[in-house]
Coordinates of C-alpha atoms in Angstrom, one line a residue:
Chain W
X4 CA -29.1 -108.0 -77.7
X5 CA -25.5 -107.9 -78.6
X6 CA -26.0 -104.5 -80.1
X7 CA -27.3 -103.3 -76.8
X8 CA -24.0 -104.2 -75.2
X9 CA -22.2 -102.5 -78.0
X10 CA -24.2 -99.4 -77.7
X11 CA -23.6 -99.4 -74.0
X12 CA -19.9 -99.5 -74.4
X13 CA -19.9 -96.9 -77.1
X14 CA -21.8 -94.2 -75.3
X15 CA -20.3 -93.3 -72.1
X16 CA -22.9 -93.6 -69.5
X17 CA -25.9 -93.4 -71.8
X18 CA -28.3 -95.9 -73.3
X19 CA -28.9 -95.4 -76.9
X20 CA -32.2 -97.2 -77.0
X21 CA -34.5 -95.2 -74.9
X22 CA -38.0 -95.7 -73.8
X23 CA -39.5 -94.7 -77.1
X24 CA -43.0 -94.1 -76.1
X25 CA -44.1 -90.7 -75.0
X26 CA -40.9 -89.1 -76.3
X27 CA -38.8 -89.9 -73.3
X28 CA -35.7 -90.1 -75.3
X29 CA -32.6 -91.7 -74.0
X30 CA -31.9 -92.2 -70.4
X31 CA -28.6 -90.9 -69.2
X32 CA -27.4 -93.5 -66.8
X33 CA -24.9 -92.0 -64.4
X34 CA -22.7 -94.9 -63.4
X35 CA -21.3 -93.6 -60.2
X36 CA -19.0 -91.3 -62.1
X37 CA -19.0 -88.0 -60.2
X38 CA -15.7 -86.9 -61.6
X39 CA -15.0 -86.3 -65.2
X40 CA -17.7 -85.2 -67.8
X41 CA -20.8 -84.9 -65.8
X42 CA -24.1 -85.2 -67.6
X43 CA -25.6 -81.8 -66.9
X44 CA -28.7 -82.5 -68.9
X45 CA -29.7 -85.5 -67.0
X46 CA -33.4 -85.9 -67.3
X47 CA -35.4 -85.3 -64.2
X48 CA -37.7 -88.2 -63.2
X49 CA -40.3 -86.7 -60.9
X50 CA -40.9 -88.4 -57.6
X51 CA -44.0 -86.6 -56.3
X52 CA -47.3 -86.0 -58.0
X53 CA -46.6 -82.3 -58.0
X54 CA -43.4 -82.9 -59.8
X55 CA -45.2 -84.9 -62.4
X56 CA -47.7 -82.1 -63.0
X57 CA -44.9 -79.5 -63.2
X58 CA -43.0 -81.6 -65.7
X59 CA -46.0 -82.0 -67.9
X60 CA -46.4 -78.3 -67.9
X61 CA -49.8 -78.3 -66.2
X62 CA -48.6 -75.8 -63.6
X63 CA -47.0 -72.7 -65.0
X64 CA -46.5 -70.4 -62.1
X65 CA -45.2 -71.0 -58.7
X66 CA -48.0 -68.9 -57.3
X67 CA -50.4 -71.8 -58.0
X68 CA -48.3 -73.9 -55.6
X69 CA -48.2 -71.2 -53.0
X70 CA -51.9 -70.6 -53.2
X71 CA -52.7 -74.1 -51.9
X72 CA -49.7 -74.4 -49.6
X73 CA -48.4 -77.5 -51.3
X74 CA -45.0 -78.7 -50.0
X75 CA -42.3 -78.5 -52.6
X76 CA -40.3 -81.7 -52.3
X77 CA -38.2 -81.5 -55.4
X78 CA -35.8 -78.7 -56.3
X79 CA -36.3 -79.4 -60.0
X80 CA -39.9 -78.1 -59.6
X81 CA -38.6 -74.7 -58.6
X82 CA -36.0 -74.7 -61.3
X83 CA -38.6 -75.4 -63.9
X84 CA -41.2 -72.9 -63.1
X85 CA -39.2 -70.0 -61.7
X86 CA -37.1 -68.8 -64.5
X87 CA -34.2 -66.4 -63.7
X88 CA -33.3 -67.9 -60.4
X89 CA -29.8 -66.8 -59.4
X90 CA -27.9 -68.2 -56.5
X91 CA -25.0 -66.9 -54.5
X92 CA -22.9 -68.4 -51.7
X93 CA -22.9 -66.0 -48.8
X94 CA -20.5 -67.8 -46.5
X95 CA -18.7 -71.0 -45.9
X96 CA -17.6 -71.5 -42.4
X97 CA -15.8 -74.4 -40.8
X98 CA -17.7 -76.1 -38.1
X99 CA -15.8 -78.2 -35.7
X100 CA -16.6 -81.1 -33.5
X101 CA -14.3 -82.5 -30.9
X102 CA -13.7 -86.2 -31.1
X103 CA -11.2 -88.5 -29.3
X104 CA -9.0 -88.4 -32.4
X105 CA -8.8 -84.6 -32.5
X106 CA -11.2 -82.3 -34.2
X107 CA -13.5 -83.1 -37.0
X108 CA -14.1 -80.2 -39.3
X109 CA -17.0 -79.8 -41.6
X110 CA -18.1 -76.9 -43.7
X111 CA -21.3 -75.1 -43.5
X112 CA -22.5 -73.3 -46.6
X113 CA -25.1 -70.5 -46.7
X114 CA -26.6 -70.0 -50.1
X115 CA -29.3 -67.5 -51.1
X116 CA -31.3 -67.9 -54.3
X117 CA -33.7 -65.5 -55.8
X118 CA -35.0 -63.9 -59.0
X119 CA -35.0 -60.3 -57.8
X120 CA -38.7 -60.2 -58.3
X121 CA -40.5 -61.5 -55.3
X122 CA -39.1 -65.0 -54.8
X123 CA -36.2 -65.8 -52.5
X124 CA -34.9 -68.9 -50.8
X125 CA -32.2 -69.6 -48.2
X126 CA -30.3 -72.9 -47.9
X127 CA -27.9 -74.0 -45.2
X128 CA -25.9 -77.2 -45.5
X129 CA -23.1 -78.9 -43.6
X130 CA -20.9 -81.3 -45.3
X131 CA -17.4 -82.7 -45.1
X132 CA -16.4 -81.0 -48.3
X133 CA -17.0 -77.5 -49.5
X134 CA -18.3 -78.5 -52.9
X135 CA -20.8 -80.9 -51.4
X136 CA -21.9 -78.3 -49.0
X137 CA -22.4 -75.7 -51.7
X138 CA -24.3 -78.1 -53.9
X139 CA -26.5 -79.3 -51.1
X140 CA -27.2 -75.7 -49.9
X141 CA -28.3 -74.6 -53.4
X142 CA -30.7 -77.5 -53.5
X143 CA -32.1 -76.7 -50.1
X144 CA -32.4 -73.1 -51.0
X145 CA -34.4 -73.9 -54.0
X146 CA -36.7 -76.1 -51.9
X147 CA -37.3 -73.2 -49.6
X148 CA -38.3 -70.5 -52.1
X149 CA -41.0 -68.3 -50.7
X150 CA -43.0 -65.4 -52.2
X151 CA -42.2 -61.9 -50.8
X152 CA -45.0 -59.3 -50.7
X153 CA -44.0 -55.8 -51.7
X154 CA -46.0 -52.7 -51.2
X155 CA -45.8 -48.9 -51.1
X156 CA -44.7 -46.4 -48.6
X157 CA -47.0 -43.7 -49.7
X158 CA -48.4 -43.0 -53.1
X159 CA -49.3 -46.0 -55.1
X160 CA -47.5 -44.9 -58.2
X161 CA -45.4 -47.4 -60.2
X162 CA -44.5 -50.9 -59.1
X163 CA -44.3 -51.8 -55.5
X164 CA -40.9 -51.2 -54.0
X165 CA -40.9 -51.7 -50.3
X166 CA -42.4 -54.0 -47.7
X167 CA -46.2 -53.5 -47.3
X168 CA -46.0 -52.9 -43.5
X169 CA -43.7 -53.2 -40.6
X170 CA -42.8 -56.8 -40.1
X171 CA -40.3 -58.5 -37.8
X172 CA -38.6 -61.9 -38.0
X173 CA -36.7 -63.8 -35.3
X174 CA -34.2 -66.5 -35.2
X175 CA -32.3 -67.4 -32.1
X176 CA -31.7 -64.1 -30.3
X177 CA -31.6 -62.0 -33.4
X178 CA -34.7 -60.1 -34.3
X179 CA -34.9 -58.1 -37.6
X180 CA -37.5 -55.5 -38.1
X181 CA -38.3 -54.1 -41.6
X182 CA -40.0 -50.8 -42.0
X183 CA -41.4 -49.4 -45.2
X184 CA -39.2 -46.7 -46.8
X185 CA -39.9 -44.1 -49.4
X186 CA -38.7 -44.7 -52.9
X187 CA -35.1 -43.9 -53.4
X188 CA -34.0 -44.8 -49.9
X189 CA -32.4 -48.0 -50.9
X190 CA -31.9 -50.9 -48.6
X191 CA -30.7 -49.6 -45.3
X192 CA -29.3 -52.7 -43.7
X193 CA -26.2 -54.5 -42.8
X194 CA -24.2 -56.1 -45.6
X195 CA -25.4 -59.6 -45.0
X196 CA -29.2 -59.1 -44.8
X197 CA -28.9 -56.5 -47.6
X198 CA -27.9 -59.3 -50.0
X199 CA -31.0 -61.4 -49.1
X200 CA -33.2 -58.3 -49.6
X201 CA -31.7 -57.6 -52.9
X202 CA -32.4 -61.1 -54.1
X203 CA -35.9 -60.8 -52.9
X204 CA -36.5 -57.8 -55.1
X205 CA -37.1 -55.2 -52.4
X206 CA -35.8 -51.8 -53.4
X207 CA -36.2 -49.6 -50.4
X208 CA -36.5 -50.6 -46.7
X209 CA -35.4 -49.5 -43.3
X210 CA -34.2 -52.2 -41.0
X211 CA -33.5 -52.5 -37.4
X212 CA -32.0 -55.4 -35.7
X213 CA -31.6 -56.6 -32.2
X214 CA -29.8 -59.4 -30.4
X215 CA -26.5 -61.0 -31.1
X216 CA -26.1 -60.2 -34.8
X217 CA -22.6 -61.4 -34.6
X218 CA -24.1 -64.9 -35.2
X219 CA -24.6 -64.0 -38.8
X220 CA -26.2 -67.4 -39.4
X221 CA -29.1 -66.4 -37.2
X222 CA -29.1 -62.9 -38.6
X223 CA -29.6 -64.1 -42.1
X224 CA -32.2 -66.6 -41.0
X225 CA -34.1 -63.9 -39.1
X226 CA -34.2 -61.7 -42.3
X227 CA -35.5 -64.7 -44.2
X228 CA -38.1 -65.3 -41.6
X229 CA -39.1 -61.7 -41.8
X230 CA -39.6 -61.9 -45.6
X231 CA -41.7 -65.0 -45.2
X232 CA -44.0 -63.1 -42.9
X233 CA -44.8 -60.4 -45.4
X234 CA -47.5 -62.6 -46.9
X235 CA -48.8 -63.7 -43.6
X236 CA -49.8 -60.2 -42.5
X237 CA -53.6 -59.6 -42.9
X238 CA -54.2 -56.2 -44.5
X239 CA -57.6 -54.7 -45.6
X240 CA -57.1 -55.9 -49.2
X241 CA -57.6 -59.4 -47.9
X242 CA -60.8 -58.7 -46.1
X243 CA -63.0 -59.7 -49.0
X244 CA -64.4 -63.2 -49.2
X245 CA -62.0 -65.8 -50.6
X246 CA -63.2 -67.8 -53.6
X247 CA -61.6 -71.2 -53.0
X248 CA -60.4 -73.0 -56.0
X249 CA -59.4 -76.6 -56.6
X250 CA -55.9 -77.8 -55.9
X251 CA -53.9 -78.8 -58.9
X252 CA -54.3 -82.4 -57.9
X253 CA -58.1 -82.3 -58.1
X254 CA -58.0 -80.0 -61.1
X255 CA -56.0 -82.4 -63.2
X256 CA -57.5 -85.6 -62.2
X257 CA -59.3 -87.0 -65.1
X258 CA -61.9 -88.5 -62.9
X259 CA -63.5 -85.1 -62.7
X260 CA -64.0 -85.1 -66.4
X261 CA -63.0 -82.0 -68.2
X262 CA -59.9 -80.4 -66.6
X263 CA -60.9 -76.9 -67.4
X264 CA -64.0 -76.6 -65.3
X265 CA -64.4 -72.9 -64.9
X266 CA -61.8 -72.4 -62.2
X267 CA -60.9 -69.1 -60.7
X268 CA -57.4 -69.1 -59.4
X269 CA -56.8 -66.2 -57.2
X270 CA -53.1 -66.1 -57.4
X271 CA -51.8 -63.3 -55.2
X272 CA -50.7 -60.6 -57.5
X273 CA -48.3 -58.2 -56.0
X274 CA -48.8 -55.3 -58.2
X275 CA -52.4 -54.8 -57.2
X276 CA -52.2 -53.2 -53.9
X277 CA -55.4 -51.3 -53.9
Chain D
X152 CA -25.4 -100.8 -43.0
X153 CA -23.4 -102.9 -45.3
X154 CA -26.3 -104.6 -47.0
X155 CA -26.2 -105.0 -50.7
X156 CA -29.0 -103.3 -52.4
X157 CA -29.9 -104.3 -55.9
X158 CA -31.7 -101.8 -58.0
X159 CA -34.2 -102.6 -60.7
X160 CA -33.5 -100.3 -63.5
X161 CA -35.8 -99.9 -66.5
X162 CA -35.0 -101.9 -69.6
X163 CA -36.7 -102.1 -72.9
X164 CA -40.4 -101.8 -73.3
X165 CA -42.3 -104.9 -74.4
X166 CA -43.3 -104.9 -78.0
X167 CA -46.8 -106.0 -77.0
X168 CA -47.9 -105.3 -73.4
X169 CA -49.7 -108.6 -73.1
X170 CA -46.8 -110.8 -74.4
X171 CA -45.9 -113.8 -72.3
X172 CA -42.6 -114.2 -70.7
X173 CA -41.5 -117.0 -68.4
X174 CA -41.6 -116.9 -64.7
X175 CA -37.9 -116.1 -64.4
X176 CA -38.4 -112.7 -66.0
X177 CA -38.5 -109.6 -63.9
X178 CA -40.8 -107.1 -65.4
X179 CA -43.1 -104.2 -64.6
X180 CA -46.7 -104.2 -65.9
X181 CA -48.0 -106.6 -68.4
X182 CA -49.7 -109.9 -67.6
X183 CA -48.5 -112.1 -64.7
X184 CA -46.5 -115.2 -65.9
X185 CA -47.6 -117.9 -63.6
X186 CA -45.1 -120.8 -63.4
X187 CA -47.7 -123.4 -64.2
X188 CA -51.0 -123.0 -65.9
X189 CA -53.0 -124.4 -63.0
X190 CA -51.8 -122.5 -60.0
X191 CA -54.7 -123.2 -57.8
X192 CA -55.2 -119.6 -56.9
X193 CA -58.6 -118.7 -55.7
X194 CA -60.3 -116.1 -57.8
X195 CA -60.8 -113.9 -54.7
X196 CA -57.1 -113.6 -54.3
X197 CA -56.9 -112.0 -57.7
X198 CA -59.6 -109.5 -57.0
X199 CA -59.5 -106.2 -55.3
X200 CA -60.6 -106.5 -51.7
X201 CA -62.5 -103.2 -51.9
X202 CA -64.3 -103.2 -55.2
X203 CA -63.9 -106.7 -56.6
X204 CA -62.4 -105.8 -59.9
X205 CA -59.6 -107.9 -61.2
X206 CA -56.2 -106.9 -60.1
X207 CA -53.5 -106.0 -62.6
X208 CA -49.9 -106.8 -62.3
X209 CA -47.5 -104.0 -61.3
X210 CA -44.3 -105.9 -60.8
X211 CA -43.2 -109.5 -61.2
X212 CA -39.8 -110.1 -59.5
X213 CA -37.9 -113.3 -59.8
X214 CA -36.5 -113.5 -56.3
X215 CA -34.6 -116.7 -55.4
X216 CA -33.1 -116.9 -52.0
X217 CA -29.6 -118.4 -52.0
X218 CA -29.3 -118.8 -48.2
X219 CA -32.4 -121.0 -48.0
X220 CA -31.6 -122.7 -51.2
X221 CA -34.9 -121.7 -52.8
X222 CA -34.6 -121.0 -56.4
X223 CA -38.1 -121.1 -57.7
X224 CA -39.5 -118.1 -56.1
X225 CA -41.4 -115.2 -57.6
X226 CA -43.0 -112.2 -56.1
X227 CA -46.0 -110.7 -57.8
X228 CA -47.3 -107.2 -56.9
X229 CA -50.8 -106.6 -57.9
X230 CA -53.0 -103.6 -57.7
X231 CA -56.6 -102.7 -58.5
X232 CA -57.0 -101.2 -61.9
X233 CA -59.6 -98.7 -61.0
X234 CA -58.3 -95.2 -60.1
X235 CA -60.6 -94.8 -57.1
X236 CA -59.0 -97.6 -55.3
X237 CA -55.5 -96.4 -56.0
X238 CA -54.8 -94.4 -52.9
X239 CA -56.1 -97.0 -50.5
X240 CA -53.6 -99.7 -49.3
X241 CA -56.1 -102.5 -49.3
X242 CA -56.2 -102.4 -53.1
X243 CA -52.7 -103.7 -53.3
X244 CA -51.7 -107.3 -53.0
X245 CA -48.4 -109.1 -52.9
X246 CA -48.2 -112.8 -53.7
X247 CA -45.2 -115.0 -53.1
X248 CA -45.2 -118.0 -55.4
X249 CA -42.7 -120.6 -54.5
X250 CA -41.7 -124.2 -55.0
X251 CA -39.7 -125.4 -52.1
X252 CA -37.6 -128.4 -52.9
X253 CA -35.2 -128.3 -55.7
X254 CA -33.5 -131.6 -55.6
X255 CA -34.3 -132.2 -59.3
X256 CA -32.5 -129.0 -60.3
X257 CA -30.3 -129.6 -63.4
X258 CA -28.4 -126.4 -63.4
X259 CA -27.3 -126.5 -59.9
X260 CA -28.1 -124.1 -57.2
X261 CA -26.5 -121.7 -54.8
X262 CA -25.2 -119.4 -57.4
X263 CA -27.7 -116.7 -57.0
X264 CA -25.9 -113.9 -55.3
X265 CA -22.5 -114.2 -56.8
X266 CA -20.9 -116.8 -54.7
X267 CA -19.4 -119.3 -57.1
X268 CA -19.0 -122.6 -55.4
X269 CA -17.9 -124.7 -58.3
X270 CA -20.9 -124.1 -60.4
X271 CA -21.8 -126.5 -63.2
X272 CA -22.5 -123.8 -65.8
X273 CA -19.3 -122.2 -66.8
X274 CA -20.4 -118.9 -68.2
X275 CA -22.4 -117.8 -65.2
X276 CA -19.4 -117.3 -62.8
X277 CA -17.5 -115.3 -65.4
X278 CA -20.0 -112.6 -65.5
X279 CA -20.4 -112.7 -61.8
X280 CA -16.7 -112.3 -61.4
X281 CA -16.7 -109.4 -63.8
X282 CA -19.5 -107.8 -62.0
X283 CA -17.9 -108.4 -58.7
X284 CA -14.7 -106.7 -59.8
X285 CA -16.4 -103.6 -61.1
X286 CA -17.5 -101.9 -57.8
X287 CA -13.9 -102.0 -56.6
X288 CA -12.6 -100.0 -59.5
X289 CA -12.8 -96.3 -59.1
X290 CA -11.9 -95.2 -62.5
X291 CA -14.8 -94.2 -64.7
X292 CA -13.4 -95.5 -68.0
X293 CA -12.7 -99.0 -66.8
X294 CA -16.0 -99.1 -65.0
X295 CA -18.0 -98.6 -68.2
X296 CA -15.9 -100.7 -70.4
X297 CA -15.9 -103.7 -68.2
X298 CA -19.6 -103.2 -67.6
X299 CA -20.2 -103.1 -71.3
X300 CA -18.2 -106.3 -71.8
X301 CA -20.2 -108.0 -69.0
X302 CA -23.4 -106.9 -70.5
X303 CA -22.5 -108.2 -73.9
X304 CA -21.6 -111.5 -72.4
X305 CA -24.9 -111.6 -70.6
X306 CA -26.8 -110.7 -73.7
X307 CA -25.2 -113.4 -75.8
X308 CA -25.7 -115.9 -73.1
X309 CA -29.3 -115.1 -72.8
X310 CA -29.8 -115.4 -76.5
X311 CA -28.3 -118.9 -76.4
X312 CA -29.8 -120.3 -73.3
X313 CA -33.5 -121.1 -73.1
X314 CA -33.8 -120.6 -69.4
X315 CA -33.5 -117.1 -68.0
X316 CA -30.3 -116.4 -66.3
X317 CA -31.1 -116.5 -62.6
X318 CA -28.1 -114.6 -61.4
X319 CA -29.0 -111.2 -60.1
X320 CA -26.0 -109.5 -61.6
X321 CA -26.3 -110.7 -65.1
X322 CA -30.0 -110.4 -65.9
X323 CA -30.3 -110.1 -69.7
X324 CA -32.5 -107.1 -70.4
X325 CA -34.0 -108.2 -73.7
X326 CA -36.3 -111.1 -73.9
X327 CA -35.9 -113.6 -76.8
X328 CA -38.3 -112.6 -79.5
X329 CA -39.5 -116.2 -79.8
X330 CA -41.9 -116.0 -76.9
X331 CA -44.5 -113.5 -78.0
X332 CA -47.7 -115.4 -77.3
X333 CA -50.6 -113.6 -76.0
X334 CA -51.8 -114.2 -72.5
X335 CA -54.5 -116.8 -72.1
X336 CA -57.2 -114.8 -70.3
X337 CA -58.2 -111.7 -72.3
X338 CA -60.2 -110.2 -69.5
X339 CA -57.3 -109.5 -67.1
X340 CA -56.5 -105.8 -67.0
X341 CA -53.0 -104.9 -67.7
X342 CA -50.6 -102.0 -67.4
X343 CA -47.9 -101.1 -69.9
X344 CA -45.0 -103.5 -69.7
X345 CA -41.3 -103.1 -69.6
X346 CA -38.5 -105.3 -68.5
X347 CA -36.0 -104.8 -65.7
X348 CA -32.4 -105.3 -65.5
X349 CA -30.5 -105.3 -62.2
X350 CA -27.6 -103.2 -60.9
X351 CA -26.0 -103.1 -57.6
X352 CA -26.3 -99.8 -55.8
X353 CA -22.9 -98.1 -55.5
X354 CA -23.7 -95.7 -52.8
X355 CA -20.8 -94.4 -50.9
X356 CA -22.8 -93.1 -48.0
X357 CA -21.4 -89.8 -46.8
X358 CA -18.8 -87.9 -48.7
X359 CA -17.4 -90.1 -51.4
X360 CA -17.5 -87.3 -53.8
X361 CA -14.0 -86.5 -54.7
X362 CA -13.2 -83.0 -55.5
X363 CA -11.5 -82.4 -58.8
X364 CA -8.9 -79.8 -59.2
X365 CA -11.3 -77.1 -60.4
X366 CA -13.4 -77.5 -57.3
X367 CA -10.3 -77.2 -55.1
X368 CA -9.6 -73.8 -56.7
X369 CA -13.1 -72.7 -55.9
X370 CA -12.7 -73.8 -52.3
X371 CA -9.6 -71.7 -51.9
X372 CA -11.2 -68.7 -53.4
X373 CA -14.1 -68.9 -51.0
X374 CA -11.9 -69.3 -48.0
X375 CA -9.7 -66.4 -49.1
X376 CA -12.6 -64.0 -49.5
X377 CA -13.9 -65.2 -46.2
X378 CA -10.7 -64.2 -44.4
X379 CA -10.8 -60.7 -45.9
X380 CA -14.1 -59.7 -44.5
X381 CA -14.3 -57.9 -41.2
X382 CA -17.3 -59.7 -39.9
X383 CA -16.8 -63.0 -38.3
X384 CA -19.5 -65.6 -38.4
X385 CA -19.4 -66.9 -35.0
X386 CA -21.1 -69.6 -33.0
X387 CA -22.0 -71.8 -35.9
X388 CA -22.7 -75.4 -35.1
X389 CA -23.6 -78.4 -37.2
X390 CA -27.1 -78.2 -38.5
X391 CA -29.2 -81.0 -40.0
X392 CA -30.8 -80.5 -43.4
X393 CA -34.1 -78.8 -43.4
X394 CA -36.4 -77.4 -46.0
X395 CA -39.8 -75.9 -45.7
X396 CA -41.6 -78.7 -47.4
X397 CA -39.3 -81.7 -46.7
X398 CA -38.0 -83.2 -43.6
X399 CA -34.7 -85.0 -43.0
X400 CA -35.9 -88.5 -43.7
X401 CA -37.3 -87.4 -47.0
X402 CA -34.2 -85.5 -48.0
X403 CA -32.1 -88.6 -47.4
X404 CA -34.6 -90.6 -49.4
X405 CA -34.3 -88.1 -52.2
X406 CA -30.5 -88.1 -52.1
X407 CA -30.4 -91.9 -52.7
X408 CA -33.0 -91.6 -55.4
X409 CA -31.0 -88.9 -57.2
X410 CA -28.0 -91.2 -57.3
X411 CA -30.0 -93.5 -59.6
X412 CA -32.9 -91.4 -60.7
X413 CA -34.5 -94.2 -62.7
X414 CA -34.6 -96.9 -60.1
X415 CA -37.9 -98.7 -60.3
X416 CA -37.5 -100.9 -57.2
X417 CA -34.9 -101.7 -54.6
X418 CA -34.2 -105.3 -53.6
X419 CA -32.4 -106.3 -50.5
X420 CA -33.5 -109.6 -48.9
X421 CA -33.6 -109.0 -45.2
X422 CA -32.1 -105.5 -45.4
X423 CA -33.4 -102.2 -44.3
X424 CA -35.9 -100.3 -46.4
X425 CA -35.3 -96.7 -47.5
X426 CA -37.9 -94.7 -45.7
X427 CA -39.5 -91.7 -47.2
X428 CA -41.5 -90.8 -44.1
X429 CA -40.7 -91.5 -40.6
X430 CA -43.9 -93.3 -39.5
X431 CA -44.1 -96.9 -40.5
X432 CA -46.5 -99.5 -39.3
X433 CA -45.4 -102.9 -38.0
X434 CA -45.4 -105.5 -40.8
X435 CA -46.6 -108.3 -38.5
X436 CA -46.0 -112.0 -38.8
X437 CA -46.4 -114.5 -41.6
X438 CA -50.0 -115.9 -41.8
X439 CA -48.8 -119.4 -42.6
X440 CA -45.9 -120.1 -40.2
X441 CA -46.0 -117.2 -37.7
X442 CA -42.4 -116.2 -38.2
X443 CA -41.8 -112.5 -38.3
X444 CA -41.8 -110.7 -41.6
X445 CA -38.8 -109.0 -43.0
X446 CA -38.2 -106.4 -45.7
X447 CA -37.5 -107.7 -49.1
X448 CA -38.1 -105.1 -51.7
X449 CA -39.7 -101.7 -52.2
X450 CA -41.2 -100.1 -55.3
X451 CA -40.0 -96.5 -56.0
X452 CA -41.8 -93.5 -57.5
X453 CA -40.0 -93.5 -60.9
X454 CA -42.0 -96.7 -61.6
X455 CA -45.3 -94.8 -61.3
X456 CA -43.9 -92.0 -63.4
X457 CA -42.9 -94.4 -66.2
X458 CA -46.3 -96.1 -66.1
X459 CA -48.0 -92.8 -66.1
X460 CA -46.1 -91.6 -69.1
X461 CA -46.9 -94.7 -71.0
X462 CA -50.6 -94.4 -70.4
X463 CA -52.7 -92.9 -73.0
X464 CA -54.2 -90.2 -70.8
X465 CA -57.5 -91.9 -70.3
X466 CA -59.5 -91.2 -67.2
X467 CA -59.6 -94.8 -66.2
X468 CA -55.9 -95.2 -65.9
X469 CA -54.8 -96.3 -62.4
X470 CA -51.1 -95.1 -62.3
X471 CA -52.2 -91.5 -63.0
X472 CA -53.9 -91.4 -59.6
X473 CA -51.0 -92.9 -57.6
X474 CA -49.4 -90.5 -55.2
X475 CA -47.2 -92.9 -53.2
X476 CA -43.5 -92.3 -52.7
X477 CA -42.6 -95.9 -52.0
X478 CA -44.3 -99.2 -51.5
X479 CA -42.5 -101.5 -49.1
X480 CA -43.0 -105.2 -49.3
X481 CA -42.4 -107.5 -46.4
X482 CA -42.2 -111.3 -46.7
X483 CA -41.9 -114.2 -44.4
X484 CA -38.4 -114.3 -43.0
X485 CA -38.2 -118.1 -43.3
X486 CA -39.8 -118.0 -46.8
X487 CA -42.0 -120.9 -45.7
X488 CA -43.4 -123.3 -48.2
X489 CA -46.9 -122.3 -49.0
X490 CA -47.9 -125.4 -50.8
X491 CA -49.5 -128.4 -49.2
X492 CA -47.1 -131.1 -50.4
X493 CA -46.1 -132.3 -46.9
X494 CA -42.3 -132.0 -47.5
X495 CA -42.0 -134.7 -50.1
X496 CA -39.4 -133.5 -52.5
X497 CA -40.6 -135.4 -55.5
X498 CA -44.1 -134.2 -55.4
X499 CA -43.6 -130.6 -54.4
X500 CA -45.8 -128.3 -56.3
X501 CA -46.2 -124.5 -56.5
X502 CA -47.7 -122.7 -53.6
X503 CA -49.0 -119.2 -53.2
X504 CA -48.7 -117.0 -50.1
X505 CA -49.9 -113.5 -49.5
X506 CA -47.5 -111.1 -48.0
X507 CA -47.6 -107.7 -46.4
X508 CA -47.4 -104.4 -48.2
X509 CA -46.9 -100.9 -46.7
X510 CA -47.4 -97.8 -48.6
X511 CA -45.7 -94.5 -47.8
X512 CA -47.7 -91.7 -49.3
X513 CA -46.7 -88.3 -50.3
X514 CA -48.5 -86.2 -47.8
X515 CA -49.7 -83.0 -49.2
X516 CA -50.7 -81.4 -45.9

């Protein structure tokens, strides 16, 4: 008991004696210290059932989550199963509110995350400090990662490079229309939506926008909305009958006995555009 | 909301899950430690209302109330051990075991929540004073050193005293190895057991994160690049947090959970619960005295994660089927005496009252 106190004083913020069973290791206790040496490797304790399944490694691809439309409530889920996720801060703007004692300024951060291969997320966060806003926006962006469907303009040679069909997205007064483009056209768009499209992994596209694109917040959200709709568009490939499969919760409940009960998971594969 | 919230953080695992502790211990899992052998609890109370199997203990919280001068008060949270009953709220039960009159107290009362009113035991207020000083100090180093000292004191005190330290601040995490008897009834189902130690939640609310110098440089860079661009982002207004799968209430819940990612339960007598979803049913009134119920404590999801991890993966293990985000417990606001002693202080015995429980589930759709 005395040794526990000694250990506690010796290791800054960490308990030497961990949980022991199940290989949990030591728990890094973060004692309100946000400054100074932060424990970056702080272990994730999942909150939701989905988080638990991802942590155990039962779910390997994010497509399994998208297939059943499960809400992702923890950003660590996305961090774990989407490798190669890069983030970039697109803009930090001050947002002001008039109060009796003058103006109160907060900062709004726009962050886009993506792996350049069909997954992109957009996060917007307002906070009193820039660092808080950026951190919060990165987390929100990871929570909002969506799949992007890519297709062909003409010949189905090589990997898909453009949007499968004409799609349009809207936010506020801004509408963004994306039109398939032949290989080699590049992303024909304004600077701001171009970044989002690059993170999504689209190589060639023609875009057309309408509305007050000066409100770049709405512009970037409209582009994101447009990308979300690529998988919502019913094309002849999806006319065949769907074989429904069990959700991960049912699949991994031991009540059903053997977990591998002959499941056919039809994860939407983007390369097969026949 | 300036209510103090105490967090139950995980301590050491019990060497044997069925080992007995006393009724002053706060622990998760294991076998319930009733204060006296003959509690007079009807067997139906300890059975699941849906399927009739015996309930197992999830949490045993020693919860004295300083304001009402009640020291002998324990809250037991029980759940049905079959996985099928897990998702249904009727399979949970909360019992408040209390002994009302404490005239015969030898250690003196009123020391529970850190107010030292000339207490008889000398070592208790020292720790409380240490602990009270700590939240005011901002420096990291001092925080941890003083905390370590206080914990050492608490640990040595616990090893010397027979009775469990009742102060919320200085709960010794490790139980004396002397008491390792098995529980009396071998047929009670039990969950893996670990002990709890308390900590006060240091949550600064909005914006207590101080930016270090490196972060300031980053800010400047961003602002500079912003001014160079020809586009102006116009018309931006404040926007609430939003994600595709999570709403604002849940994001706030997650933020507080991330501050102390291992919190197993939150205790705040009469405070406000931390909601995970917006809809909440009315807790109702106490069945014994009719006074309204108020929030006392809530169990948090890391608890079900720890229990799930400790399980051996069998299909009959209840915590593996739990999907709740938080379990909120409401108790009688007057903490009425559940025993039938008629107010006579010398012959007051232990009484059991059933309290209300509300589960906030993780909705998948």
